[in-house]
Short mmCIF file of N, CA and C in Angstrom, two decimals:
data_model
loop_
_atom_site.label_atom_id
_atom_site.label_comp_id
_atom_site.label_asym_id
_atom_site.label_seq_id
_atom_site.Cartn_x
_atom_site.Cartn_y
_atom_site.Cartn_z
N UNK Z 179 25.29 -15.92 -6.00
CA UNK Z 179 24.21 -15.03 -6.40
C UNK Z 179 24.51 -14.47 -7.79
N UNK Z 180 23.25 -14.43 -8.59
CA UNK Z 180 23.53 -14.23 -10.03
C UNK Z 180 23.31 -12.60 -9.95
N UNK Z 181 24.02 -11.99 -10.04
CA UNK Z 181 23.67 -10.24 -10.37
C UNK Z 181 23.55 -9.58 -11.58
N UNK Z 182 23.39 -10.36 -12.44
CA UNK Z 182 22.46 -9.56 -13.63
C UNK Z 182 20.93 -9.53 -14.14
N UNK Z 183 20.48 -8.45 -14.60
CA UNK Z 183 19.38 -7.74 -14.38
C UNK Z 183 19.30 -7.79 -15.90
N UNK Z 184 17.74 -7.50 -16.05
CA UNK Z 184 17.05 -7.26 -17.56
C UNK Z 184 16.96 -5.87 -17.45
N UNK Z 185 16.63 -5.03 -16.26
CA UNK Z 185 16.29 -4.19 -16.22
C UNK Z 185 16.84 -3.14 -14.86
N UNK Z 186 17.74 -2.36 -15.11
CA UNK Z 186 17.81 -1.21 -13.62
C UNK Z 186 16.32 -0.26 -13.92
N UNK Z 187 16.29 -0.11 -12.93
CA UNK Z 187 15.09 1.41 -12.07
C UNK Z 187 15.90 2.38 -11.45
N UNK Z 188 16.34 3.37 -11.85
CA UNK Z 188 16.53 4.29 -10.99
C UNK Z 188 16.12 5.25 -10.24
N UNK Z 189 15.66 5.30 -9.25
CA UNK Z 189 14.64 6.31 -8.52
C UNK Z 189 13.65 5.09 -8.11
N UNK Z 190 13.45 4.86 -6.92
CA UNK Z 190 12.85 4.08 -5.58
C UNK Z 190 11.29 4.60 -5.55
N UNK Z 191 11.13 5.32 -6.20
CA UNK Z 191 9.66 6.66 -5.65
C UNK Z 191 8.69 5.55 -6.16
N UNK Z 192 7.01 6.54 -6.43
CA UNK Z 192 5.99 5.27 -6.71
C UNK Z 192 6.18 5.09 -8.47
N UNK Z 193 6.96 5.47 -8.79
CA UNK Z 193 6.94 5.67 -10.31
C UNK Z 193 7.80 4.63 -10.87
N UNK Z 194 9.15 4.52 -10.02
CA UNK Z 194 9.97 3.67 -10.19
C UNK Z 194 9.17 2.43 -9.68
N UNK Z 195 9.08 2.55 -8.31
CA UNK Z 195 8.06 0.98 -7.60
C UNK Z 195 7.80 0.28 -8.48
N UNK Z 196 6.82 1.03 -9.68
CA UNK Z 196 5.25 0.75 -10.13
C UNK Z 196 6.03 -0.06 -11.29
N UNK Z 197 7.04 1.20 -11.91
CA UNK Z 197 7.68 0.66 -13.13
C UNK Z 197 8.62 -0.56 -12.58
N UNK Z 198 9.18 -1.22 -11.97
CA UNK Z 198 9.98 -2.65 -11.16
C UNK Z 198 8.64 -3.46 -11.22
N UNK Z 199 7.79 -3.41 -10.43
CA UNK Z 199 6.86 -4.10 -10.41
C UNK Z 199 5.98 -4.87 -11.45
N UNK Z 200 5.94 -3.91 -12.99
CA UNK Z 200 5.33 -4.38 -13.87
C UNK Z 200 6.40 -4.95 -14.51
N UNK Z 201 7.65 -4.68 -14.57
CA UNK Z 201 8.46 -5.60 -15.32
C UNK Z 201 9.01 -6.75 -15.13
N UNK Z 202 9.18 -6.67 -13.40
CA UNK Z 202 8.96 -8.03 -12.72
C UNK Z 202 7.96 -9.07 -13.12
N UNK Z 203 6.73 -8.59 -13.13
CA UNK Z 203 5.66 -9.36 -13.31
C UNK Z 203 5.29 -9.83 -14.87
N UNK Z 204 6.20 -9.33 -15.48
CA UNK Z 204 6.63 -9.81 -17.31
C UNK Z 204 7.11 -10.67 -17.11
N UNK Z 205 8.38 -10.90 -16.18
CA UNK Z 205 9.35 -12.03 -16.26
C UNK Z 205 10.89 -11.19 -16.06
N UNK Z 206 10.63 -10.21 -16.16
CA UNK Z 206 12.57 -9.09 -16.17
C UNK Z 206 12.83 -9.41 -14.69
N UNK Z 207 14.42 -10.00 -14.41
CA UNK Z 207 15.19 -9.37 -13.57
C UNK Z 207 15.48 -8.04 -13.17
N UNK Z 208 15.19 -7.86 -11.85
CA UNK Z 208 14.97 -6.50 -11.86
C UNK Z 208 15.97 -5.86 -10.61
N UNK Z 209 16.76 -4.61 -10.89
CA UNK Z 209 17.45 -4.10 -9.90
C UNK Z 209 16.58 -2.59 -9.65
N UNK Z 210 16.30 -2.11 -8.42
CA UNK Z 210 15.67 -1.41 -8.35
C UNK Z 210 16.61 -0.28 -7.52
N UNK Z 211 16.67 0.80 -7.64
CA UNK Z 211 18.11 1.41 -6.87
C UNK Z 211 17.80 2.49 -6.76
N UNK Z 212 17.83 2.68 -5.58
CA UNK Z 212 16.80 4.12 -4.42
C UNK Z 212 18.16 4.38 -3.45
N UNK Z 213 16.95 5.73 -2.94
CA UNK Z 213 17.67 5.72 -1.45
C UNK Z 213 16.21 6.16 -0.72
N UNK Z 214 16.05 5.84 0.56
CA UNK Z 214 15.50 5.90 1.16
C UNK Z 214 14.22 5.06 1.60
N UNK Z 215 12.82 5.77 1.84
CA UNK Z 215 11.92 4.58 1.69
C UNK Z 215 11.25 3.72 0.28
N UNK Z 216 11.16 2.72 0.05
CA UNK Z 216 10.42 2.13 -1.38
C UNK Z 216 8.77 2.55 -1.55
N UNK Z 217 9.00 3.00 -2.80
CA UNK Z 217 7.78 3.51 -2.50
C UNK Z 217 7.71 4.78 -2.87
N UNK Z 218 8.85 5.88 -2.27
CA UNK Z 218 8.31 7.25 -1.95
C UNK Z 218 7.56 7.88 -0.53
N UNK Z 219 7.89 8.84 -1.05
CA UNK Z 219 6.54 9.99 -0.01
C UNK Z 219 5.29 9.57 -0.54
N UNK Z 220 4.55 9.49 -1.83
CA UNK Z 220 3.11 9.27 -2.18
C UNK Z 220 2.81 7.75 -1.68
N UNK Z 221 3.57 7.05 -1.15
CA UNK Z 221 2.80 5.65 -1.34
C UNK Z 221 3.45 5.66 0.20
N UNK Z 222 3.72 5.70 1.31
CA UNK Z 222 4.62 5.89 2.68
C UNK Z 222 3.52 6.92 3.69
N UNK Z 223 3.93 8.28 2.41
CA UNK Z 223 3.32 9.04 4.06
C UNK Z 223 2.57 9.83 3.82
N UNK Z 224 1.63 9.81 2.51
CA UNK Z 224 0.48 11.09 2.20
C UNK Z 224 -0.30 10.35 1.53
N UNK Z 225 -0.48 10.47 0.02
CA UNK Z 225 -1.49 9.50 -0.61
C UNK Z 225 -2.08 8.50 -0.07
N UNK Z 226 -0.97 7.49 -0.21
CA UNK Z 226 -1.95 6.31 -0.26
C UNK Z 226 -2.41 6.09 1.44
N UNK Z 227 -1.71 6.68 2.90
CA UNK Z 227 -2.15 6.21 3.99
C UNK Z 227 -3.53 7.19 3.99
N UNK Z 228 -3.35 8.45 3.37
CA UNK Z 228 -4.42 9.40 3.53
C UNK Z 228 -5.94 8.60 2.28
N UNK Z 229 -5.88 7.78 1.67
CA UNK Z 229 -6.97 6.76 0.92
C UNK Z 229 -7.50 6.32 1.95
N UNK Z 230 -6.40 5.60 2.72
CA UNK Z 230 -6.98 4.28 3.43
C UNK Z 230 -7.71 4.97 4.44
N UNK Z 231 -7.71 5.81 5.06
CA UNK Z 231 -8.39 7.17 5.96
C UNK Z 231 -9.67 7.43 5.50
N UNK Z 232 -9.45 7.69 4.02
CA UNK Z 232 -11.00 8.16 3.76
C UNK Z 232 -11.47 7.03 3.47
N UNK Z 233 -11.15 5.65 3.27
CA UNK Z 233 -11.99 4.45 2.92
C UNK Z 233 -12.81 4.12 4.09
N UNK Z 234 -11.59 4.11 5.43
CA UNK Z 234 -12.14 3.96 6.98
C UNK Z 234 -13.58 4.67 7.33
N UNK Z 235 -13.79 6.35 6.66
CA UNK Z 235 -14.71 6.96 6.92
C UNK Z 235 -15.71 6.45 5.82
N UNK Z 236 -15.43 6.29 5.20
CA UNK Z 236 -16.38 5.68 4.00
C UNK Z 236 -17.40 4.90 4.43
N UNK Z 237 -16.70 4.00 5.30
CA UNK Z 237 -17.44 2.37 5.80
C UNK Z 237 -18.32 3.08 6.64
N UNK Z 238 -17.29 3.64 7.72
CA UNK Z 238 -18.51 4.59 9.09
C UNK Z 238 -19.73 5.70 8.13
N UNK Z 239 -19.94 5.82 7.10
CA UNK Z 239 -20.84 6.45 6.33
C UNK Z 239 -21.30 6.01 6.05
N UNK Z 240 -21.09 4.89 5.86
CA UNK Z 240 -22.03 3.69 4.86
C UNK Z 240 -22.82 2.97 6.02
N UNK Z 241 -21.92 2.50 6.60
CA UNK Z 241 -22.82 2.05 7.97
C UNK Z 241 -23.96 3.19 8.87
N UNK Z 242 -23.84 3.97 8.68
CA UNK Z 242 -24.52 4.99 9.68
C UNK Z 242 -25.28 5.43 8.85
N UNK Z 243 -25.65 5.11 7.33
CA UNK Z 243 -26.74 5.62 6.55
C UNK Z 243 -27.27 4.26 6.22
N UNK Z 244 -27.01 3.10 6.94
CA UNK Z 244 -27.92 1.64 6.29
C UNK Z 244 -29.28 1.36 6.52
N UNK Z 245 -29.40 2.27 7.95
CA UNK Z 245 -30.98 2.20 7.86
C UNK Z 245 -31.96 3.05 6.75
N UNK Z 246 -31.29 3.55 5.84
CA UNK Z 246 -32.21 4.18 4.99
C UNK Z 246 -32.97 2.73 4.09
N UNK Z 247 -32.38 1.43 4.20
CA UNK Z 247 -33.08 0.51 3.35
C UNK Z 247 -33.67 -0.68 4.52
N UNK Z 248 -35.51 -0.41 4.22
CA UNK Z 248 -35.86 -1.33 5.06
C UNK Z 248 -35.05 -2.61 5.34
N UNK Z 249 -35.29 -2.68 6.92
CA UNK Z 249 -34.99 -4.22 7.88
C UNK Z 249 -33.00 -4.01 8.07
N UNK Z 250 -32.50 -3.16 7.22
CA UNK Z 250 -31.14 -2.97 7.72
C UNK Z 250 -30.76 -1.86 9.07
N UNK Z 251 -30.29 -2.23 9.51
CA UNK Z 251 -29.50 -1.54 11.02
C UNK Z 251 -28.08 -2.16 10.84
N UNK Z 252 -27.08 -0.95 10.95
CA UNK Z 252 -25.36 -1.06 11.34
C UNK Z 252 -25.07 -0.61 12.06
N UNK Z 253 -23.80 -0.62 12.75
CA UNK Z 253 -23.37 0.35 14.17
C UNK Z 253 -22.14 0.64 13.28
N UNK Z 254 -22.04 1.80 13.54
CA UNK Z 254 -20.38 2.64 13.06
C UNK Z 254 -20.00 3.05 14.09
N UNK Z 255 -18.94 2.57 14.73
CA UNK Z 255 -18.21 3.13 15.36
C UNK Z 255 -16.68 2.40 14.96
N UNK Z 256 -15.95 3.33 15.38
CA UNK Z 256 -14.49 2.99 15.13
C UNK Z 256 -13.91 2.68 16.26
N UNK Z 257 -13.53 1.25 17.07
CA UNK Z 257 -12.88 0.89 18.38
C UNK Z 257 -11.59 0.86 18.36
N UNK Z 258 -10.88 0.96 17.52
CA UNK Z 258 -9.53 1.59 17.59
C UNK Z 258 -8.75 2.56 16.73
N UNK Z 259 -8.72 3.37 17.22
CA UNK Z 259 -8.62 4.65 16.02
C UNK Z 259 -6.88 4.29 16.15
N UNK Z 260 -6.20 4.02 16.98
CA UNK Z 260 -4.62 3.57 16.83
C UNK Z 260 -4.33 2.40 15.85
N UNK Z 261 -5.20 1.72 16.04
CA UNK Z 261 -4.94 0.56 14.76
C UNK Z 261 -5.41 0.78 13.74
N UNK Z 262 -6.28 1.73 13.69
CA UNK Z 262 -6.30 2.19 12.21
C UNK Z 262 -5.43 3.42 11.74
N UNK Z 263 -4.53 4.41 12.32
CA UNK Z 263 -3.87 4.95 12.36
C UNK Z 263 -2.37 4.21 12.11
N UNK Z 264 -2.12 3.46 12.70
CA UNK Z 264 -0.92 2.47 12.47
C UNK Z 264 -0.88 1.42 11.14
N UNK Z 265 -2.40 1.02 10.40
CA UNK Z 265 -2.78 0.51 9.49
C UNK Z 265 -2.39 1.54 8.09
N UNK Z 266 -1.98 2.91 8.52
CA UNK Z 266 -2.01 3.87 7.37
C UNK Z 266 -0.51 4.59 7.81
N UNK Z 267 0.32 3.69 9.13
CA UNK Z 267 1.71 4.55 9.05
C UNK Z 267 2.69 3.96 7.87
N UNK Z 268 3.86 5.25 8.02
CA UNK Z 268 4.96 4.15 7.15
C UNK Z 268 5.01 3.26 7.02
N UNK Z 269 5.16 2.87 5.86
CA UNK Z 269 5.81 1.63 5.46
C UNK Z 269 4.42 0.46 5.17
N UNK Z 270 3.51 0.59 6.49
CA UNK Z 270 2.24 -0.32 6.05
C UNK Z 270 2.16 -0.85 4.28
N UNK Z 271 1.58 1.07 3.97
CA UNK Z 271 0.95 0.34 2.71
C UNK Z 271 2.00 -0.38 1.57
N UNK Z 272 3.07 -0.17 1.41
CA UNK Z 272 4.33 -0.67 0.79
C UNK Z 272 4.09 -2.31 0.68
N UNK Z 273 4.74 -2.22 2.37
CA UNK Z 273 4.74 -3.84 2.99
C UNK Z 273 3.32 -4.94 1.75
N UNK Z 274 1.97 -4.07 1.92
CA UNK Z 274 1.08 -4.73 1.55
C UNK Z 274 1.66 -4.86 0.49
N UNK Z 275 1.70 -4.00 -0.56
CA UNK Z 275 1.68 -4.35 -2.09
C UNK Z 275 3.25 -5.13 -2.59
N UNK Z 276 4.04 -5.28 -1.76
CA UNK Z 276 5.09 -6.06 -2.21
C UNK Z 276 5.36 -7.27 -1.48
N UNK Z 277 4.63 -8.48 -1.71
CA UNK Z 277 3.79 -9.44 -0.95
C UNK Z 277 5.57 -10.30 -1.20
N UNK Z 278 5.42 -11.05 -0.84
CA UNK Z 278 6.52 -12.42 -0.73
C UNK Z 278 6.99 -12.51 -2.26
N UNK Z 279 6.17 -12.90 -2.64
CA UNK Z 279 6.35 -13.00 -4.22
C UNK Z 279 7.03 -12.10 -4.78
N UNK Z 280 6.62 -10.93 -4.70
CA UNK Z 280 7.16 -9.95 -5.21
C UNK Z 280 8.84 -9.63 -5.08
N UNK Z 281 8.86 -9.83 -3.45
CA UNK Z 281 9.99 -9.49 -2.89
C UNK Z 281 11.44 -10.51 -3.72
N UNK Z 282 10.52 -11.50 -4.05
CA UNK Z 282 11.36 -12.12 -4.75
C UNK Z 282 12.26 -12.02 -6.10
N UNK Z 283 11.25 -11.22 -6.83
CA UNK Z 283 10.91 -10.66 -8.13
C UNK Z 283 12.32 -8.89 -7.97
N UNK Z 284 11.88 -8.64 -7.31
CA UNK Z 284 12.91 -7.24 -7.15
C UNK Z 284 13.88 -7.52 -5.99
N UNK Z 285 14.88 -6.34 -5.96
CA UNK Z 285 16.03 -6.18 -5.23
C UNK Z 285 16.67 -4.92 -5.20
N UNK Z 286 16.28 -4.25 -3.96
CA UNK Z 286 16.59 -2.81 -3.93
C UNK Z 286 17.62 -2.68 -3.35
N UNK Z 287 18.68 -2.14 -4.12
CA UNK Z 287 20.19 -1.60 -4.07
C UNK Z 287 19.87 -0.27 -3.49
N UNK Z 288 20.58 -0.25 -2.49
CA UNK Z 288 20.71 1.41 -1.85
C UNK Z 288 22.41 1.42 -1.89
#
């Protein structure tokens, strides 16, 4: 294993993430060196699961106001409020944005 880097990150949070991520995606070797979850608190367990929450209600709004345009009818209802709850726990939104590829691209040293 080759262990040199174009670039250390220090601090794991969404700032560091964001900053690994774009330099990865330049072409930099990248060491990324945290402790805890990747990501942070804003992208783990407030922000970004609390988005995906209001996007969920978004749809059930959008759907439940479609009959305002003739010949449309939607049903809003939400049939699993646990899978969409689990769709917005730890770690979810992370997982999404650091796809295979990516994972390849970085390497988080704890």
């Amino acid at each position: 294993m080759n262990s040199r880097y174009d670039l250390a990150v220090i601090g794991a949070g969404s700032a560091g993430f964001s900053a690994a991520i774009a330099a990865a995606e330049l072409g930099a070797r990248v060491a990324l060196i945290g402790h805890g979850t990747i990501g942070g608190t804003c992208v783990n367990i407030s922000c970004m699961p609390s988005k995906n929450l209001i996007r969920v209600t978004e749809a059930l709004y959008h759907a439940n106001n479609a009959a305002r345009f003739d010949g449309m009818r939607a049903r809003d209802c939400v049939e699993d409020w646990r899978a969409v709850i689990r769709g917005t726990a730890h770690g979810r939104t992370v997982g999404a944005r650091v796809g295979p590829q990516r994972q390849e691209l970085l390497r988080l040293i704890r």
